[in-house]
Coordinates of C-alpha atoms and ligand atoms in Angstrom, one line a residue:
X127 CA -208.9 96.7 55.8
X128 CA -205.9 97.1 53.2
X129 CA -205.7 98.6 49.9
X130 CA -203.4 100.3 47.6
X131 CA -204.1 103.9 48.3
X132 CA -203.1 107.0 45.6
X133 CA -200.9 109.4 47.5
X134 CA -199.5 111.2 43.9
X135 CA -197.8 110.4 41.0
X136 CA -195.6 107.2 41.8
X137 CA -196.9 106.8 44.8
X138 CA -198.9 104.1 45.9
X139 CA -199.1 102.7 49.3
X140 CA -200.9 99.8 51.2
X141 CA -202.8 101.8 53.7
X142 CA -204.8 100.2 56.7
X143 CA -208.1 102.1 55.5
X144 CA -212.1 102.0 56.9
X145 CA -213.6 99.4 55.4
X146 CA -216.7 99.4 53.0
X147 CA -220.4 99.4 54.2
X148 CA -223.6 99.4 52.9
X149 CA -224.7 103.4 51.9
X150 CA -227.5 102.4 49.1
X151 CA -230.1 99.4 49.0
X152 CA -228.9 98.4 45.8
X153 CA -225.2 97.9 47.4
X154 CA -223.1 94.8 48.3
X155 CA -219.9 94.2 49.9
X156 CA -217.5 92.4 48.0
X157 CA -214.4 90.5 50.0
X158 CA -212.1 90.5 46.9
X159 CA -209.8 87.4 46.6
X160 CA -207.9 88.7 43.1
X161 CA -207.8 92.2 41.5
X162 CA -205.3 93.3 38.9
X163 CA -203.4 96.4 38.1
X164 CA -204.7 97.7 34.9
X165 CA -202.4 99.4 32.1
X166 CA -204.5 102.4 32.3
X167 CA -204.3 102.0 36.1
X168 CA -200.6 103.6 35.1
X169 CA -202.0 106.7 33.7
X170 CA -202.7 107.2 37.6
X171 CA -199.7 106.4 38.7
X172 CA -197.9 108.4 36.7
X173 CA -200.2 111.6 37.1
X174 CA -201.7 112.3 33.9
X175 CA -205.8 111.8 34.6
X176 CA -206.7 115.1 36.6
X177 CA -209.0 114.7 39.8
X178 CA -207.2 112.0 41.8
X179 CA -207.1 112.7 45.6
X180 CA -204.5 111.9 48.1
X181 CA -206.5 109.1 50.0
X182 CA -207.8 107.7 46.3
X183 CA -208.2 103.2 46.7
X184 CA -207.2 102.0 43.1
X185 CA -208.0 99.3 41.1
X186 CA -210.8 98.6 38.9
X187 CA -210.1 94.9 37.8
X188 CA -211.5 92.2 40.7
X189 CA -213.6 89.6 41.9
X190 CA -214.4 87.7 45.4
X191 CA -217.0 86.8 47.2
X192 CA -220.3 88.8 48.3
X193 CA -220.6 88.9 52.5
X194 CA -223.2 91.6 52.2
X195 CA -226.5 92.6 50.5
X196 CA -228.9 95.6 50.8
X197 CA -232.3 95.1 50.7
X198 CA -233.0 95.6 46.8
X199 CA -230.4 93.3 46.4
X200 CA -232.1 89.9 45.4
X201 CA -230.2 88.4 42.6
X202 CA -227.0 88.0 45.1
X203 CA -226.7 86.5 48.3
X204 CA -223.8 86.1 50.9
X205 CA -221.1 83.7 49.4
X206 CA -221.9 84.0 46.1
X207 CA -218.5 84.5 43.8
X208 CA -218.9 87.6 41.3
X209 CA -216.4 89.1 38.9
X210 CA -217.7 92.8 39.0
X211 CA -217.2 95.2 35.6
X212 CA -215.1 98.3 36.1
X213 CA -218.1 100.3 34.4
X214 CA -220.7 101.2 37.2
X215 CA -224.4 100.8 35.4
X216 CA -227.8 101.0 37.1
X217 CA -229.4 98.8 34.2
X218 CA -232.8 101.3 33.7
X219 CA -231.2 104.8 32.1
X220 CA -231.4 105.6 28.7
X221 CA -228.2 104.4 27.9
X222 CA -228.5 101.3 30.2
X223 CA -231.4 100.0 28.3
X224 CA -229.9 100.1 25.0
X225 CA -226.4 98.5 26.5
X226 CA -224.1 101.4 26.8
X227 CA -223.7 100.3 30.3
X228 CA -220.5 102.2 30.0
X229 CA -222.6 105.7 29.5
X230 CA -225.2 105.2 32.0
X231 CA -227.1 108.7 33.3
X232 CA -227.0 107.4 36.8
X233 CA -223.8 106.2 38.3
X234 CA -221.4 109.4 37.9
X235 CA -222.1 111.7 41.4
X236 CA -219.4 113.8 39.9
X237 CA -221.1 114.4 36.5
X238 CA -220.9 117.9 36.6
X239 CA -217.0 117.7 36.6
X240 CA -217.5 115.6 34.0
X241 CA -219.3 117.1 31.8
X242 CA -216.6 120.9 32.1
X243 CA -214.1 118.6 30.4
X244 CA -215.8 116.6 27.9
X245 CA -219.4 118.2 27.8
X246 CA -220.6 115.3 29.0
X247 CA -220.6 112.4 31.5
X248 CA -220.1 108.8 31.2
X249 CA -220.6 106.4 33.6
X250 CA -218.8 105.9 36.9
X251 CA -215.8 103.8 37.4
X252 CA -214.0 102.1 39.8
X253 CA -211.2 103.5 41.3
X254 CA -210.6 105.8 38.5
X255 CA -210.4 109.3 39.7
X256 CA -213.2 111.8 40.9
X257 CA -214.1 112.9 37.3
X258 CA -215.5 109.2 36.8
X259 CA -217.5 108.9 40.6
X260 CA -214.4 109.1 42.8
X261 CA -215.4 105.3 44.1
X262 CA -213.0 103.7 46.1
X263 CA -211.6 101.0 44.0
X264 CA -210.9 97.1 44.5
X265 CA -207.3 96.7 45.0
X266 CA -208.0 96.3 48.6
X267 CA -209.9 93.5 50.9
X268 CA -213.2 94.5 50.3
X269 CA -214.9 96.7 48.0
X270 CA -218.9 98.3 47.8
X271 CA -220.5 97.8 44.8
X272 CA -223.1 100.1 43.5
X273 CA -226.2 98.4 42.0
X274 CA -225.0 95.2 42.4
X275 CA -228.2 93.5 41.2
X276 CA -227.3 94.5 37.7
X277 CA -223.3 94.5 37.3
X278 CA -221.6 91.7 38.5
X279 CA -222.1 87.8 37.0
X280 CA -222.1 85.0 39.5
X281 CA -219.3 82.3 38.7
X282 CA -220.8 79.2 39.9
X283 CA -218.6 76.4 39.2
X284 CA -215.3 76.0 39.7
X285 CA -213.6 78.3 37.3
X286 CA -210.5 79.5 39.1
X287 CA -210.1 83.3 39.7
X288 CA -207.3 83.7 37.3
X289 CA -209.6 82.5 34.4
X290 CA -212.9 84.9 34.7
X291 CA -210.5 87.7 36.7
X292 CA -210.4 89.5 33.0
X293 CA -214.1 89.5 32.6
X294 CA -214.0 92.5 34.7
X295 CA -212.0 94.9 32.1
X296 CA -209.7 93.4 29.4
X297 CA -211.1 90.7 27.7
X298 CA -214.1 92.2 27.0
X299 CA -212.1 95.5 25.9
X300 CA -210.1 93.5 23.8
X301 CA -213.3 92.0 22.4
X302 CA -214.9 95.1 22.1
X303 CA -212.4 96.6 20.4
X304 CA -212.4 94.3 17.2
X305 CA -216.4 94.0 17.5
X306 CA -215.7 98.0 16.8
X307 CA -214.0 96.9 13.5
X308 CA -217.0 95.8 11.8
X309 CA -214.3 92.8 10.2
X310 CA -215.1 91.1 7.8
X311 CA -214.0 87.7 6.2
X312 CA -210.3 88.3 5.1
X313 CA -210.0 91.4 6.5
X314 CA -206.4 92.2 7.8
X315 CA -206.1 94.0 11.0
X316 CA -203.1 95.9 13.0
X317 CA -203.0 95.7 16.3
X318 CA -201.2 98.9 17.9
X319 CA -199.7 97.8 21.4
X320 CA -199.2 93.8 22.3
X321 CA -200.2 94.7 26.3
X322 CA -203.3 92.4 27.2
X323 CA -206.2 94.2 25.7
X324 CA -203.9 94.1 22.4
X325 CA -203.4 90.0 22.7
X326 CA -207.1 89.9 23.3
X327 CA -208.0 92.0 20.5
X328 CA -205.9 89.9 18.3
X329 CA -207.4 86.7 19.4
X330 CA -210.7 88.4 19.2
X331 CA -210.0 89.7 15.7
X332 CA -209.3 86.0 14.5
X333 CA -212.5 84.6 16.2
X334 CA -214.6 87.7 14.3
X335 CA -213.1 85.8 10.5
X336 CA -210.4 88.9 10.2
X337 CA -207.6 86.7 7.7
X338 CA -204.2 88.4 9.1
X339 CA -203.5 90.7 12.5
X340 CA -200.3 92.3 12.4
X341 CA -199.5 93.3 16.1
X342 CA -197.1 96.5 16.3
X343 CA -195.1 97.2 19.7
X344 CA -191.5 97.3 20.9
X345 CA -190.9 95.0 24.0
X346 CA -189.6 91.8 22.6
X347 CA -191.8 89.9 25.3
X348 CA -195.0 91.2 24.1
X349 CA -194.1 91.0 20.6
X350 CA -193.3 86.9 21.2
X351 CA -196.7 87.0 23.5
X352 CA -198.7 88.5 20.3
X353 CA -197.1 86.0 17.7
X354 CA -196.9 82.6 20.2
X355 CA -200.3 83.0 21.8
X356 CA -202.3 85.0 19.8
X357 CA -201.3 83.6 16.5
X358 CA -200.3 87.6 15.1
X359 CA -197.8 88.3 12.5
X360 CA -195.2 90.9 14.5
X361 CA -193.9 94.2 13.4
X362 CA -191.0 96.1 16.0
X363 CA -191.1 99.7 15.2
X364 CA -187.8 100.4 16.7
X365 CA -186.8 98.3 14.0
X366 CA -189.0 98.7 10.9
X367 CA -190.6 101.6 9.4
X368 CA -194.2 100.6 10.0
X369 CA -196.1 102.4 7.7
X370 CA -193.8 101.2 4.8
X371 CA -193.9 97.7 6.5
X372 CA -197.9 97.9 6.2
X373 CA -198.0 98.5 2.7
X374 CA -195.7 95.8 2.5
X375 CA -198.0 93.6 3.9
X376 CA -201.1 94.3 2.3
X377 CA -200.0 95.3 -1.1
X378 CA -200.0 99.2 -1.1
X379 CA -203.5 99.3 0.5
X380 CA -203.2 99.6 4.3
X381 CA -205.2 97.4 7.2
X382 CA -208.7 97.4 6.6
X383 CA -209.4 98.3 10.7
X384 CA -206.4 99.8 13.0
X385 CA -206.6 99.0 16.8
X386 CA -204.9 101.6 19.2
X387 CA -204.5 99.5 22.2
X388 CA -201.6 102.1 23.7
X389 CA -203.5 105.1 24.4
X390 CA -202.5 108.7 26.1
X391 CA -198.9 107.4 26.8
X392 CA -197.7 106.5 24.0
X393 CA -194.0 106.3 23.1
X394 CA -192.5 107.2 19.5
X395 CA -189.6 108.2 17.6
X396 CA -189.2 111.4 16.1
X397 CA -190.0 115.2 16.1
X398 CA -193.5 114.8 17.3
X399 CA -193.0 112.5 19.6
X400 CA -190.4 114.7 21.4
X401 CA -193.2 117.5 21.0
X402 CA -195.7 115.2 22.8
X403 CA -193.6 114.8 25.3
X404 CA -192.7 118.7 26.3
X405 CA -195.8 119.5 25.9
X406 CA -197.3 116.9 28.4
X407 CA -194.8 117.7 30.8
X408 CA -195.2 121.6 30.8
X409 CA -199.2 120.3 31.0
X410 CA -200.1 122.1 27.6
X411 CA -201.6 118.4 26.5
X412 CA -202.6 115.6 28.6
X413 CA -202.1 113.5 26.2
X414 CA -199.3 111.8 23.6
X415 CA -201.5 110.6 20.7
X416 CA -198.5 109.1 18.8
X417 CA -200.4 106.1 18.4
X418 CA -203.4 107.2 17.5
X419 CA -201.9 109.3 14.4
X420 CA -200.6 106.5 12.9
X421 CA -203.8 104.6 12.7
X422 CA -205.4 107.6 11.1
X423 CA -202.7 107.7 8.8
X424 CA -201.7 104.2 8.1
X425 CA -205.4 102.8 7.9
X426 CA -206.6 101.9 4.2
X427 CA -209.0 104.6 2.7
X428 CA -212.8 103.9 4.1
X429 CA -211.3 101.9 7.0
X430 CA -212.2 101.3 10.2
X431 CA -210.1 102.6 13.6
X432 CA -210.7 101.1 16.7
X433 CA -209.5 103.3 20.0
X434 CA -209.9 101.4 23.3
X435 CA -207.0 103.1 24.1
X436 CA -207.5 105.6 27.1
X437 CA -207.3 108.9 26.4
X438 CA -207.9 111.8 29.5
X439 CA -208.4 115.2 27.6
X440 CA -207.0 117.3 24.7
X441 CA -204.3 116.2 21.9
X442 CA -203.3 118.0 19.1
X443 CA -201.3 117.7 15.4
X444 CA -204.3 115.1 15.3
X445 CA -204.5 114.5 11.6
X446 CA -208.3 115.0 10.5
X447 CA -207.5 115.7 7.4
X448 CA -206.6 112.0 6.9
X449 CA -209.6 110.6 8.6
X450 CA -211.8 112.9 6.7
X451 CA -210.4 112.6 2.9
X452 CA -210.0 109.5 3.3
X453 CA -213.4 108.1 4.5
X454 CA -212.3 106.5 7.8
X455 CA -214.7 105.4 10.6
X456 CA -213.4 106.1 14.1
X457 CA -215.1 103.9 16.9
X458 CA -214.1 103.9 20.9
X459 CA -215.2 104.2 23.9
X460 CA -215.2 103.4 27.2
X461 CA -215.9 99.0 27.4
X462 CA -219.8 97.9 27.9
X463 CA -218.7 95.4 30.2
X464 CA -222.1 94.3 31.1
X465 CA -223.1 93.3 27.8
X466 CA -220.1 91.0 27.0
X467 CA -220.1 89.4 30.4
X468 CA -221.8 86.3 30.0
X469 CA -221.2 85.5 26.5
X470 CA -217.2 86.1 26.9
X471 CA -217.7 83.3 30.6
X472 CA -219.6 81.0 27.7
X473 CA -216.2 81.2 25.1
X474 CA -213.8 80.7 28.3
X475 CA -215.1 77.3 28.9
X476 CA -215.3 76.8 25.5
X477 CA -211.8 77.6 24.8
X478 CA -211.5 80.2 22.6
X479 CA -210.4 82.0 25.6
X480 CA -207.6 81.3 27.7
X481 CA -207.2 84.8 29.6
X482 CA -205.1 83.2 32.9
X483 CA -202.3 83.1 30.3
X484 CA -201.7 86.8 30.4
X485 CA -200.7 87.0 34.1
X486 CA -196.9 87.2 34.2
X487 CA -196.5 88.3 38.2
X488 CA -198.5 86.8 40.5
X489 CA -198.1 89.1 44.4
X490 CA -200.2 89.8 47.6
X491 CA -201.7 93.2 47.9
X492 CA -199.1 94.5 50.5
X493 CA -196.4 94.4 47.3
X494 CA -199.0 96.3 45.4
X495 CA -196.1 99.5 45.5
X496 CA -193.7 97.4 44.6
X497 CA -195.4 95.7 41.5
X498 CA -196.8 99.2 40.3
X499 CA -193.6 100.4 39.8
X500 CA -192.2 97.0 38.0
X501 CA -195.5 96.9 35.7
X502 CA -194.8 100.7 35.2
X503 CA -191.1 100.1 34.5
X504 CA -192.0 97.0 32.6
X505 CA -189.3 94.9 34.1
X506 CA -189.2 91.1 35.0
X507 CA -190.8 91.5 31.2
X508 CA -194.0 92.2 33.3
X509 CA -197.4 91.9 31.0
X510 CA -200.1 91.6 34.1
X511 CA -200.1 91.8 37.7
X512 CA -202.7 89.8 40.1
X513 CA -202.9 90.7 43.6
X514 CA -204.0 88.5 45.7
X515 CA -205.5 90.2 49.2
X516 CA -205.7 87.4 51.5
X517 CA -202.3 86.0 50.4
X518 CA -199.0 86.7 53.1
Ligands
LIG776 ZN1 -208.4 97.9 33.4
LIG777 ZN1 -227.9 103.5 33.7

């Protein structure tokens, strides 16, 4: 089959590769008709999550149609369409059972790596590295599916691709993120990064009774996306000052919840910016938290920040002092995917969802090189990418 192979930073190929079989009983094969290239697919790309591997299939983002079952398998049959999460649960662990599909004890083969970086393991993920399972991911033609009976939701009617796609990853990290802001009626909330898990924490943030979002970024696009779609007052901080702009806005106080929808490669201005940057270049950080310092310091006292944000490993000048005088909660993590799944399909054919309206650049997977680097470069004003395997 085809997929968009790793081969090192910046470059991704479409490689004819061995296709997928059956290694568990609690496997399926998946012939994926539409898979997207994730923003924190570009963390990959551009070499900042350790443990990738020359050979690595990408993509964590997709959906298609079963064409095989193992035995245990008896929720799914061939021809079924599925939208599979990116978080790989087995639905009986500790964590399972209480819905942090995203930490479940039994999907990470690689835990042990895991756990030397960050103590310990979450769950496995799609084409996300070895640290997180080393699975091959689903920008390709076909992809296995570890305990299929419990991940991916059946789309039986005739919902097109393009509107469920996001169940997979970004509409329910959008949602989770502003669920992780506790908001309450006439709450205002700032939105840090106006990429598609920002527009759907926005629209999220509205449907949870939060009064104002105030969506911060710097590509005019997304800034036009955030205020024209999702309905979100716009602040360009290559133009404004935005901590004085947020006292502006809410009368000295600060947001009552802070989103950081930008993550470990986060651009700035300024001294520590610059720092970041050295520093994550000579590898003495694997991380730029620009972003995430200026929820912690532009949040109102007792507020609430949100990180569904990716970050890899360590960060420093990380303001604790701020959080901790100040009586801030910090919530993240990586998405539960499996808990949102059918009550995020219910509110797209209700409405309150329109997630097709993201997807700027529409490609078969044989451009996949080509569109990593445009989505990477942001050109074409590029928000999301669909690939499409079985398109020529
Ligand atoms: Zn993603
Ligand atoms: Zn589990």
């Amino acid at each position: 089959m085809k997929a968009a192979v790793w081969h090192g930073k910046h470059d991704v190929r479409v490689d004819t590769v061995p296709d997928p079989i059956l290694i568990n009983p609690r496997d399926a094969i998946v012939k994926i008709t539409s898979t997207a290239i994730c923003g924190s697919d570009l963390h990959l790309y551009d070499g900042f999550v350790p443990t990738m591997q020359a050979g690595d299939i990408l993509g964590h983002e997709f959906m298609g149609e079963i064409v095989e079952v193992g035995q245990s398998v008896r929720n799914l049959k061939p021809g079924d369409r599925v939208v599979v999460p990116f978080t790989i649960a087995c639905g009986g662990c500790f964590f399972c059972t209480q819905s942090q599909y995203s930490l479940c004890e039994n999907s990470n083969p690689n835990a042990g790596m895991a756990e030397k970086l960050w103590g310990h393991s979450p769950a496995g993920i799609f084409g996300y590295s070895h640290l997180t399972g080393g699975y091959a991911g689903g920008q390709a033609e076909y992809a296995r599916i570890p305990f299929a009976d419990v991940g991916p939701i059946k789309i039986d009617d005739a919902l097109d691709d393009d509107k469920v796609l996001f169940l997979s990853d970004i509409l329910p990290t959008g949602y989770m993120a502003a669920e992780n802001c506790d908001i309450q009626p006439g709450d205002v909330v700032a939105v840090w990064g106006c990429g598609p898990v920002g527009q759907f924490a926005i629209q999220s943030a509205y449907l949870m009774g939060a009064d104002r979002v105030i969506a911060i970024d710097r590509f005019p696009e997304r800034l036009q996306m955030a205020s024209d779609w999702s309905r979100a007052e716009t602040l360009n901080y290559e133009q404004v000052d935005i901590g004085e702009a947020l006292k502006e806005m809410t009368a000295g106080r600060g947001p009552d919840a802070c989103i950081d929808a930008v993550g470990m490669e986060a651009h700035g201005n300024g001294l520590l910016a610059a720092y970041d940057r050295v520093k994550q270049m000579m590898g003495m950080e694997t991380d730029r938290p620009m972003v995430l310092r200026e929820v912690m310091r532009h949040c109102r006292n007792g507020g609430t920040i949100s990180v569904p944000g990716v970050y890899g490993g360590l960060i420093d000048k990380v303001p604790m002092g701020s959080v901790m005088n100040r009586a801030l909660t910090l919530k993240t993590g990586q998405t539960h995917v499996q808990r949102y799944l059918q009550p995020l399909l219910e509110r797209i054919r209700q409405g309150d969802f329109d997630p097709e309206r993201v997807i700027t650049h529409r490609v078969p997977l044989g451009d996949a090189s080509d569109a990593y680097r445009m989505f990477r470069d942001k050109q074409d004003a590029c928000v999301k990418v669909v690939l499409k395997p079985w398109l020529h």
